[in-house]
PDB file of N, CA and C in Angstrom:
ATOM      1  N   MET Z  87      36.311 112.015 -24.119  1.00 47.00           N
ATOM      2  CA  MET Z  87      36.003 110.609 -24.078  1.00 47.00           C
ATOM      3  C   MET Z  87      36.656 109.944 -25.278  1.00 47.00           C
ATOM      4  N   GLY Z  88      37.318 108.835 -25.043  1.00 46.00           N
ATOM      5  CA  GLY Z  88      38.066 108.175 -26.091  1.00 46.00           C
ATOM      6  C   GLY Z  88      37.222 107.664 -27.238  1.00 46.00           C
ATOM      7  N   GLY Z  89      35.955 107.385 -27.016  1.00 49.00           N
ATOM      8  CA  GLY Z  89      35.108 106.837 -28.066  1.00 49.00           C
ATOM      9  C   GLY Z  89      34.592 107.880 -29.045  1.00 49.00           C
ATOM     10  N   MET Z  90      34.966 109.134 -28.880  1.00 55.00           N
ATOM     11  CA  MET Z  90      34.509 110.186 -29.780  1.00 55.00           C
ATOM     12  C   MET Z  90      35.553 110.421 -30.864  1.00 55.00           C
ATOM     13  N   LYS Z  91      35.098 110.445 -32.081  1.00 63.00           N
ATOM     14  CA  LYS Z  91      36.025 110.597 -33.208  1.00 63.00           C
ATOM     15  C   LYS Z  91      36.834 111.889 -33.118  1.00 63.00           C
ATOM     16  N   GLY Z  92      38.128 111.756 -33.409  1.00 66.00           N
ATOM     17  CA  GLY Z  92      38.993 112.917 -33.510  1.00 66.00           C
ATOM     18  C   GLY Z  92      39.700 113.349 -32.236  1.00 66.00           C
ATOM     19  N   ILE Z  93      39.424 112.708 -31.116  1.00 66.00           N
ATOM     20  CA  ILE Z  93      40.094 113.139 -29.888  1.00 66.00           C
ATOM     21  C   ILE Z  93      40.835 112.009 -29.182  1.00 66.00           C
ATOM     22  N   SER Z  94      41.037 110.894 -29.850  1.00 68.00           N
ATOM     23  CA  SER Z  94      41.683 109.750 -29.205  1.00 68.00           C
ATOM     24  C   SER Z  94      43.085 110.068 -28.700  1.00 68.00           C
ATOM     25  N   ASP Z  95      43.870 110.771 -29.492  1.00 73.00           N
ATOM     26  CA  ASP Z  95      45.237 111.076 -29.053  1.00 73.00           C
ATOM     27  C   ASP Z  95      45.233 111.957 -27.815  1.00 73.00           C
ATOM     28  N   ASP Z  96      44.381 112.985 -27.801  1.00 75.00           N
ATOM     29  CA  ASP Z  96      44.291 113.850 -26.625  1.00 75.00           C
ATOM     30  C   ASP Z  96      43.838 113.063 -25.403  1.00 75.00           C
ATOM     31  N   PHE Z  97      42.872 112.169 -25.603  1.00 71.00           N
ATOM     32  CA  PHE Z  97      42.373 111.341 -24.503  1.00 71.00           C
ATOM     33  C   PHE Z  97      43.486 110.455 -23.958  1.00 71.00           C
ATOM     34  N   ALA Z  98      44.192 109.764 -24.829  1.00 73.00           N
ATOM     35  CA  ALA Z  98      45.261 108.857 -24.401  1.00 73.00           C
ATOM     36  C   ALA Z  98      46.377 109.614 -23.690  1.00 73.00           C
ATOM     37  N   ASP Z  99      46.679 110.805 -24.142  1.00 79.00           N
ATOM     38  CA  ASP Z  99      47.763 111.586 -23.544  1.00 79.00           C
ATOM     39  C   ASP Z  99      47.366 112.223 -22.208  1.00 79.00           C
ATOM     40  N   ALA Z 100      46.080 112.230 -21.892  1.00 78.00           N
ATOM     41  CA  ALA Z 100      45.604 112.868 -20.668  1.00 78.00           C
ATOM     42  C   ALA Z 100      45.829 112.006 -19.428  1.00 78.00           C
ATOM     43  N   PHE Z 101      46.229 110.744 -19.617  1.00 76.00           N
ATOM     44  CA  PHE Z 101      46.379 109.823 -18.493  1.00 76.00           C
ATOM     45  C   PHE Z 101      47.753 109.174 -18.499  1.00 76.00           C
ATOM     46  N   PRO Z 102      48.808 109.939 -18.217  1.00 81.00           N
ATOM     47  CA  PRO Z 102      50.149 109.366 -18.240  1.00 81.00           C
ATOM     48  C   PRO Z 102      50.267 108.222 -17.227  1.00 81.00           C
ATOM     49  N   GLY Z 103      50.893 107.139 -17.679  1.00 83.00           N
ATOM     50  CA  GLY Z 103      51.096 105.984 -16.816  1.00 83.00           C
ATOM     51  C   GLY Z 103      49.913 105.051 -16.756  1.00 83.00           C
ATOM     52  N   MET Z 104      48.853 105.343 -17.490  1.00 79.00           N
ATOM     53  CA  MET Z 104      47.649 104.516 -17.457  1.00 79.00           C
ATOM     54  C   MET Z 104      47.345 104.035 -18.871  1.00 79.00           C
ATOM     55  N   ASP Z 105      47.060 102.749 -19.017  1.00 81.00           N
ATOM     56  CA  ASP Z 105      46.758 102.188 -20.334  1.00 81.00           C
ATOM     57  C   ASP Z 105      45.274 102.385 -20.631  1.00 81.00           C
ATOM     58  N   VAL Z 106      44.963 103.329 -21.500  1.00 75.00           N
ATOM     59  CA  VAL Z 106      43.583 103.590 -21.889  1.00 75.00           C
ATOM     60  C   VAL Z 106      43.335 103.142 -23.330  1.00 75.00           C
ATOM     61  N   SER Z 107      44.179 102.266 -23.826  1.00 75.00           N
ATOM     62  CA  SER Z 107      44.087 101.842 -25.220  1.00 75.00           C
ATOM     63  C   SER Z 107      42.760 101.171 -25.557  1.00 75.00           C
ATOM     64  N   ALA Z 108      42.129 100.510 -24.601  1.00 73.00           N
ATOM     65  CA  ALA Z 108      40.840  99.863 -24.881  1.00 73.00           C
ATOM     66  C   ALA Z 108      39.790 100.881 -25.296  1.00 73.00           C
ATOM     67  N   PHE Z 109      39.825 102.068 -24.698  1.00 69.00           N
ATOM     68  CA  PHE Z 109      38.854 103.096 -25.042  1.00 69.00           C
ATOM     69  C   PHE Z 109      39.121 103.651 -26.435  1.00 69.00           C
ATOM     70  N   VAL Z 110      40.387 103.810 -26.769  1.00 68.00           N
ATOM     71  CA  VAL Z 110      40.757 104.301 -28.089  1.00 68.00           C
ATOM     72  C   VAL Z 110      40.422 103.242 -29.139  1.00 68.00           C
ATOM     73  N   GLN Z 111      40.636 101.989 -28.805  1.00 70.00           N
ATOM     74  CA  GLN Z 111      40.380 100.882 -29.726  1.00 70.00           C
ATOM     75  C   GLN Z 111      38.899 100.823 -30.114  1.00 70.00           C
ATOM     76  N   ILE Z 112      38.012 101.178 -29.215  1.00 65.00           N
ATOM     77  CA  ILE Z 112      36.582 101.177 -29.528  1.00 65.00           C
ATOM     78  C   ILE Z 112      36.303 102.116 -30.691  1.00 65.00           C
ATOM     79  N   GLU Z 113      36.938 103.283 -30.682  1.00 62.00           N
ATOM     80  CA  GLU Z 113      36.730 104.231 -31.779  1.00 62.00           C
ATOM     81  C   GLU Z 113      37.253 103.660 -33.086  1.00 62.00           C
ATOM     82  N   GLU Z 114      38.420 103.040 -33.035  1.00 64.00           N
ATOM     83  CA  GLU Z 114      39.068 102.563 -34.247  1.00 64.00           C
ATOM     84  C   GLU Z 114      38.418 101.310 -34.818  1.00 64.00           C
ATOM     85  N   GLU Z 115      37.985 100.392 -33.960  1.00 66.00           N
ATOM     86  CA  GLU Z 115      37.490  99.098 -34.426  1.00 66.00           C
ATOM     87  C   GLU Z 115      36.019  98.856 -34.150  1.00 66.00           C
ATOM     88  N   GLY Z 116      35.405  99.725 -33.370  1.00 61.00           N
ATOM     89  CA  GLY Z 116      34.019  99.488 -32.978  1.00 61.00           C
ATOM     90  C   GLY Z 116      33.961  98.397 -31.930  1.00 61.00           C
ATOM     91  N   THR Z 117      32.775  98.020 -31.556  1.00 60.00           N
ATOM     92  CA  THR Z 117      32.620  96.976 -30.565  1.00 60.00           C
ATOM     93  C   THR Z 117      31.391  96.146 -30.873  1.00 60.00           C
ATOM     94  N   LEU Z 118      31.440  94.894 -30.524  1.00 54.00           N
ATOM     95  CA  LEU Z 118      30.296  94.017 -30.684  1.00 54.00           C
ATOM     96  C   LEU Z 118      29.539  93.876 -29.366  1.00 54.00           C
ATOM     97  N   PHE Z 119      30.050  94.509 -28.333  1.00 54.00           N
ATOM     98  CA  PHE Z 119      29.470  94.359 -27.006  1.00 54.00           C
ATOM     99  C   PHE Z 119      28.658  95.588 -26.629  1.00 54.00           C
ATOM    100  N   PHE Z 120      27.522  95.341 -26.034  1.00 55.00           N
ATOM    101  CA  PHE Z 120      26.732  96.420 -25.463  1.00 55.00           C
ATOM    102  C   PHE Z 120      27.166  96.600 -24.024  1.00 55.00           C
ATOM    103  N   ARG Z 121      27.082  97.806 -23.539  1.00 61.00           N
ATOM    104  CA  ARG Z 121      27.430  98.010 -22.140  1.00 61.00           C
ATOM    105  C   ARG Z 121      26.401  97.297 -21.279  1.00 61.00           C
ATOM    106  N   PRO Z 122      26.788  96.826 -20.135  1.00 65.00           N
ATOM    107  CA  PRO Z 122      25.820  96.125 -19.286  1.00 65.00           C
ATOM    108  C   PRO Z 122      24.765  97.088 -18.755  1.00 65.00           C
ATOM    109  N   TYR Z 123      23.579  96.593 -18.583  1.00 71.00           N
ATOM    110  CA  TYR Z 123      22.533  97.422 -18.009  1.00 71.00           C
ATOM    111  C   TYR Z 123      21.504  96.552 -17.301  1.00 71.00           C
ATOM    112  N   THR Z 124      20.826  97.172 -16.371  1.00 77.00           N
ATOM    113  CA  THR Z 124      19.721  96.543 -15.665  1.00 77.00           C
ATOM    114  C   THR Z 124      18.591  97.561 -15.605  1.00 77.00           C
ATOM    115  N   ARG Z 125      17.530  97.210 -14.951  1.00 79.00           N
ATOM    116  CA  ARG Z 125      16.383  98.112 -14.860  1.00 79.00           C
ATOM    117  C   ARG Z 125      16.773  99.461 -14.243  1.00 79.00           C
ATOM    118  N   ASN Z 126      17.675  99.443 -13.279  1.00 79.00           N
ATOM    119  CA  ASN Z 126      18.110 100.672 -12.601  1.00 79.00           C
ATOM    120  C   ASN Z 126      19.614 100.883 -12.759  1.00 79.00           C
ATOM    121  N   THR Z 127      20.080 100.832 -13.966  1.00 83.00           N
ATOM    122  CA  THR Z 127      21.515 100.947 -14.237  1.00 83.00           C
ATOM    123  C   THR Z 127      22.144 102.158 -13.565  1.00 83.00           C
ATOM    124  N   THR Z 128      21.462 103.281 -13.585  1.00 83.00           N
ATOM    125  CA  THR Z 128      22.081 104.502 -13.051  1.00 83.00           C
ATOM    126  C   THR Z 128      22.403 104.385 -11.567  1.00 83.00           C
ATOM    127  N   VAL Z 129      21.667 103.555 -10.836  1.00 84.00           N
ATOM    128  CA  VAL Z 129      21.940 103.397  -9.409  1.00 84.00           C
ATOM    129  C   VAL Z 129      23.347 102.853  -9.210  1.00 84.00           C
ATOM    130  N   TRP Z 130      23.664 101.752  -9.874  1.00 83.00           N
ATOM    131  CA  TRP Z 130      24.992 101.177  -9.671  1.00 83.00           C
ATOM    132  C   TRP Z 130      26.046 101.871 -10.515  1.00 83.00           C
ATOM    133  N   GLU Z 131      25.669 102.370 -11.677  1.00 84.00           N
ATOM    134  CA  GLU Z 131      26.640 103.065 -12.523  1.00 84.00           C
ATOM    135  C   GLU Z 131      27.159 104.324 -11.830  1.00 84.00           C
ATOM    136  N   ASP Z 132      26.259 105.123 -11.289  1.00 84.00           N
ATOM    137  CA  ASP Z 132      26.680 106.320 -10.551  1.00 84.00           C
ATOM    138  C   ASP Z 132      27.456 105.922  -9.303  1.00 84.00           C
ATOM    139  N   GLY Z 133      27.003 104.863  -8.643  1.00 84.00           N
ATOM    140  CA  GLY Z 133      27.669 104.403  -7.429  1.00 84.00           C
ATOM    141  C   GLY Z 133      29.108 103.997  -7.652  1.00 84.00           C
ATOM    142  N   ILE Z 134      29.377 103.296  -8.747  1.00 84.00           N
ATOM    143  CA  ILE Z 134      30.767 102.875  -8.963  1.00 84.00           C
ATOM    144  C   ILE Z 134      31.640 104.047  -9.398  1.00 84.00           C
ATOM    145  N   GLN Z 135      31.065 104.983 -10.137  1.00 81.00           N
ATOM    146  CA  GLN Z 135      31.861 106.138 -10.546  1.00 81.00           C
ATOM    147  C   GLN Z 135      32.231 107.009  -9.353  1.00 81.00           C
ATOM    148  N   LEU Z 136      31.291 107.216  -8.468  1.00 81.00           N
ATOM    149  CA  LEU Z 136      31.527 108.107  -7.328  1.00 81.00           C
ATOM    150  C   LEU Z 136      32.202 107.425  -6.150  1.00 81.00           C
ATOM    151  N   ASN Z 137      31.922 106.144  -5.946  1.00 85.00           N
ATOM    152  CA  ASN Z 137      32.352 105.480  -4.723  1.00 85.00           C
ATOM    153  C   ASN Z 137      33.360 104.356  -4.902  1.00 85.00           C
ATOM    154  N   ALA Z 138      33.743 104.063  -6.128  1.00 85.00           N
ATOM    155  CA  ALA Z 138      34.673 102.951  -6.310  1.00 85.00           C
ATOM    156  C   ALA Z 138      35.950 103.358  -7.053  1.00 85.00           C
ATOM    157  N   PHE Z 139      35.825 104.022  -8.175  1.00 85.00           N
ATOM    158  CA  PHE Z 139      36.980 104.183  -9.052  1.00 85.00           C
ATOM    159  C   PHE Z 139      37.730 105.504  -8.950  1.00 85.00           C
ATOM    160  N   LEU Z 140      37.182 106.486  -8.277  1.00 84.00           N
ATOM    161  CA  LEU Z 140      37.851 107.788  -8.240  1.00 84.00           C
ATOM    162  C   LEU Z 140      39.280 107.680  -7.723  1.00 84.00           C
ATOM    163  N   GLN Z 141      39.476 107.006  -6.612  1.00 85.00           N
ATOM    164  CA  GLN Z 141      40.828 106.880  -6.051  1.00 85.00           C
ATOM    165  C   GLN Z 141      41.751 106.109  -6.998  1.00 85.00           C
ATOM    166  N   ALA Z 142      41.219 105.082  -7.639  1.00 85.00           N
ATOM    167  CA  ALA Z 142      42.036 104.308  -8.576  1.00 85.00           C
ATOM    168  C   ALA Z 142      42.443 105.156  -9.776  1.00 85.00           C
ATOM    169  N   TRP Z 143      41.532 105.974 -10.286  1.00 83.00           N
ATOM    170  CA  TRP Z 143      41.856 106.839 -11.415  1.00 83.00           C
ATOM    171  C   TRP Z 143      42.900 107.874 -11.026  1.00 83.00           C
ATOM    172  N   GLN Z 144      42.893 108.281  -9.763  1.00 87.00           N
ATOM    173  CA  GLN Z 144      43.852 109.284  -9.310  1.00 87.00           C
ATOM    174  C   GLN Z 144      45.209 108.673  -8.952  1.00 87.00           C
ATOM    175  N   ASN Z 145      45.285 107.357  -8.860  1.00 86.00           N
ATOM    176  CA  ASN Z 145      46.529 106.645  -8.534  1.00 86.00           C
ATOM    177  C   ASN Z 145      46.754 105.516  -9.530  1.00 86.00           C
ATOM    178  N   PRO Z 146      46.962 105.845 -10.807  1.00 83.00           N
ATOM    179  CA  PRO Z 146      46.985 104.820 -11.852  1.00 83.00           C
ATOM    180  C   PRO Z 146      48.139 103.820 -11.760  1.00 83.00           C
ATOM    181  N   THR Z 147      49.155 104.115 -10.987  1.00 87.00           N
ATOM    182  CA  THR Z 147      50.285 103.182 -10.922  1.00 87.00           C
ATOM    183  C   THR Z 147      50.182 102.198  -9.767  1.00 87.00           C
ATOM    184  N   ASP Z 148      49.145 102.306  -8.941  1.00 88.00           N
ATOM    185  CA  ASP Z 148      48.991 101.427  -7.782  1.00 88.00           C
ATOM    186  C   ASP Z 148      47.947 100.364  -8.080  1.00 88.00           C
ATOM    187  N   ALA Z 149      48.406  99.178  -8.453  1.00 88.00           N
ATOM    188  CA  ALA Z 149      47.507  98.087  -8.830  1.00 88.00           C
ATOM    189  C   ALA Z 149      46.622  97.643  -7.675  1.00 88.00           C
ATOM    190  N   SER Z 150      47.090  97.748  -6.454  1.00 92.00           N
ATOM    191  CA  SER Z 150      46.279  97.310  -5.312  1.00 92.00           C
ATOM    192  C   SER Z 150      45.060  98.213  -5.119  1.00 92.00           C
ATOM    193  N   ILE Z 151      45.200  99.497  -5.442  1.00 91.00           N
ATOM    194  CA  ILE Z 151      44.061 100.412  -5.342  1.00 91.00           C
ATOM    195  C   ILE Z 151      43.033 100.061  -6.416  1.00 91.00           C
ATOM    196  N   MET Z 152      43.490  99.743  -7.615  1.00 87.00           N
ATOM    197  CA  MET Z 152      42.565  99.352  -8.680  1.00 87.00           C
ATOM    198  C   MET Z 152      41.878  98.040  -8.335  1.00 87.00           C
ATOM    199  N   GLU Z 153      42.608  97.098  -7.772  1.00 90.00           N
ATOM    200  CA  GLU Z 153      42.004  95.826  -7.384  1.00 90.00           C
ATOM    201  C   GLU Z 153      40.907  96.045  -6.344  1.00 90.00           C
ATOM    202  N   ALA Z 154      41.183  96.876  -5.347  1.00 92.00           N
ATOM    203  CA  ALA Z 154      40.180  97.175  -4.324  1.00 92.00           C
ATOM    204  C   ALA Z 154      38.973  97.887  -4.941  1.00 92.00           C
ATOM    205  N   ALA Z 155      39.223  98.774  -5.885  1.00 89.00           N
ATOM    206  CA  ALA Z 155      38.136  99.490  -6.552  1.00 89.00           C
ATOM    207  C   ALA Z 155      37.251  98.528  -7.341  1.00 89.00           C
ATOM    208  N   CYS Z 156      37.851  97.584  -8.023  1.00 87.00           N
ATOM    209  CA  CYS Z 156      37.075  96.599  -8.786  1.00 87.00           C
ATOM    210  C   CYS Z 156      36.230  95.738  -7.851  1.00 87.00           C
ATOM    211  N   ASP Z 157      36.806  95.331  -6.736  1.00 91.00           N
ATOM    212  CA  ASP Z 157      36.043  94.553  -5.749  1.00 91.00           C
ATOM    213  C   ASP Z 157      34.871  95.362  -5.210  1.00 91.00           C
ATOM    214  N   LYS Z 158      35.116  96.635  -4.921  1.00 91.00           N
ATOM    215  CA  LYS Z 158      34.061  97.505  -4.397  1.00 91.00           C
ATOM    216  C   LYS Z 158      32.982  97.723  -5.459  1.00 91.00           C
ATOM    217  N   ALA Z 159      33.394  97.920  -6.701  1.00 88.00           N
ATOM    218  CA  ALA Z 159      32.434  98.106  -7.786  1.00 88.00           C
ATOM    219  C   ALA Z 159      31.552  96.874  -7.943  1.00 88.00           C
ATOM    220  N   GLN Z 160      32.155  95.702  -7.866  1.00 87.00           N
ATOM    221  CA  GLN Z 160      31.385  94.465  -7.977  1.00 87.00           C
ATOM    222  C   GLN Z 160      30.321  94.387  -6.886  1.00 87.00           C
ATOM    223  N   LYS Z 161      30.694  94.751  -5.677  1.00 90.00           N
ATOM    224  CA  LYS Z 161      29.739  94.713  -4.559  1.00 90.00           C
ATOM    225  C   LYS Z 161      28.622  95.729  -4.769  1.00 90.00           C
ATOM    226  N   ILE Z 162      28.949  96.937  -5.230  1.00 88.00           N
ATOM    227  CA  ILE Z 162      27.951  97.958  -5.483  1.00 88.00           C
ATOM    228  C   ILE Z 162      26.953  97.453  -6.525  1.00 88.00           C
ATOM    229  N   ILE Z 163      27.464  96.849  -7.601  1.00 85.00           N
ATOM    230  CA  ILE Z 163      26.605  96.326  -8.663  1.00 85.00           C
ATOM    231  C   ILE Z 163      25.719  95.209  -8.135  1.00 85.00           C
ATOM    232  N   GLU Z 164      26.320  94.248  -7.438  1.00 87.00           N
ATOM    233  CA  GLU Z 164      25.541  93.119  -6.915  1.00 87.00           C
ATOM    234  C   GLU Z 164      24.452  93.591  -5.952  1.00 87.00           C
ATOM    235  N   ASP Z 165      24.790  94.527  -5.073  1.00 89.00           N
ATOM    236  CA  ASP Z 165      23.803  95.029  -4.113  1.00 89.00           C
ATOM    237  C   ASP Z 165      22.666  95.764  -4.820  1.00 89.00           C
ATOM    238  N   ALA Z 166      23.003  96.573  -5.804  1.00 85.00           N
ATOM    239  CA  ALA Z 166      21.963  97.326  -6.539  1.00 85.00           C
ATOM    240  C   ALA Z 166      21.043  96.372  -7.287  1.00 85.00           C
ATOM    241  N   ILE Z 167      21.612  95.357  -7.921  1.00 84.00           N
ATOM    242  CA  ILE Z 167      20.786  94.391  -8.659  1.00 84.00           C
ATOM    243  C   ILE Z 167      19.904  93.602  -7.706  1.00 84.00           C
ATOM    244  N   ALA Z 168      20.437  93.236  -6.558  1.00 87.00           N
ATOM    245  CA  ALA Z 168      19.644  92.491  -5.564  1.00 87.00           C
ATOM    246  C   ALA Z 168      18.459  93.309  -5.070  1.00 87.00           C
ATOM    247  N   ASN Z 169      18.574  94.620  -5.098  1.00 86.00           N
ATOM    248  CA  ASN Z 169      17.489  95.493  -4.635  1.00 86.00           C
ATOM    249  C   ASN Z 169      16.518  95.899  -5.723  1.00 86.00           C
ATOM    250  N   GLU Z 170      16.721  95.441  -6.951  1.00 81.00           N
ATOM    251  CA  GLU Z 170      15.815  95.815  -8.040  1.00 81.00           C
ATOM    252  C   GLU Z 170      14.490  95.083  -7.919  1.00 81.00           C
TER     253      GLU Z 170
END
């Protein structure tokens, strides 16, 4: 994970063709933002990891796949929050 001290270079090099600099930057500069959460964060968090971004992570050069993944993630989050 890029946010862990001492492994940023290995993390960045593990994803050729993909810009993961934001994750490395968190280690170097810290962040003022908390990750988003709701009462049942794990419902939508697990849902987007398993059902939205896997294909995009496996095809980092295809912007249309990432766009579709982001749209799907948004729907998963909205649906989970609506059911809380």
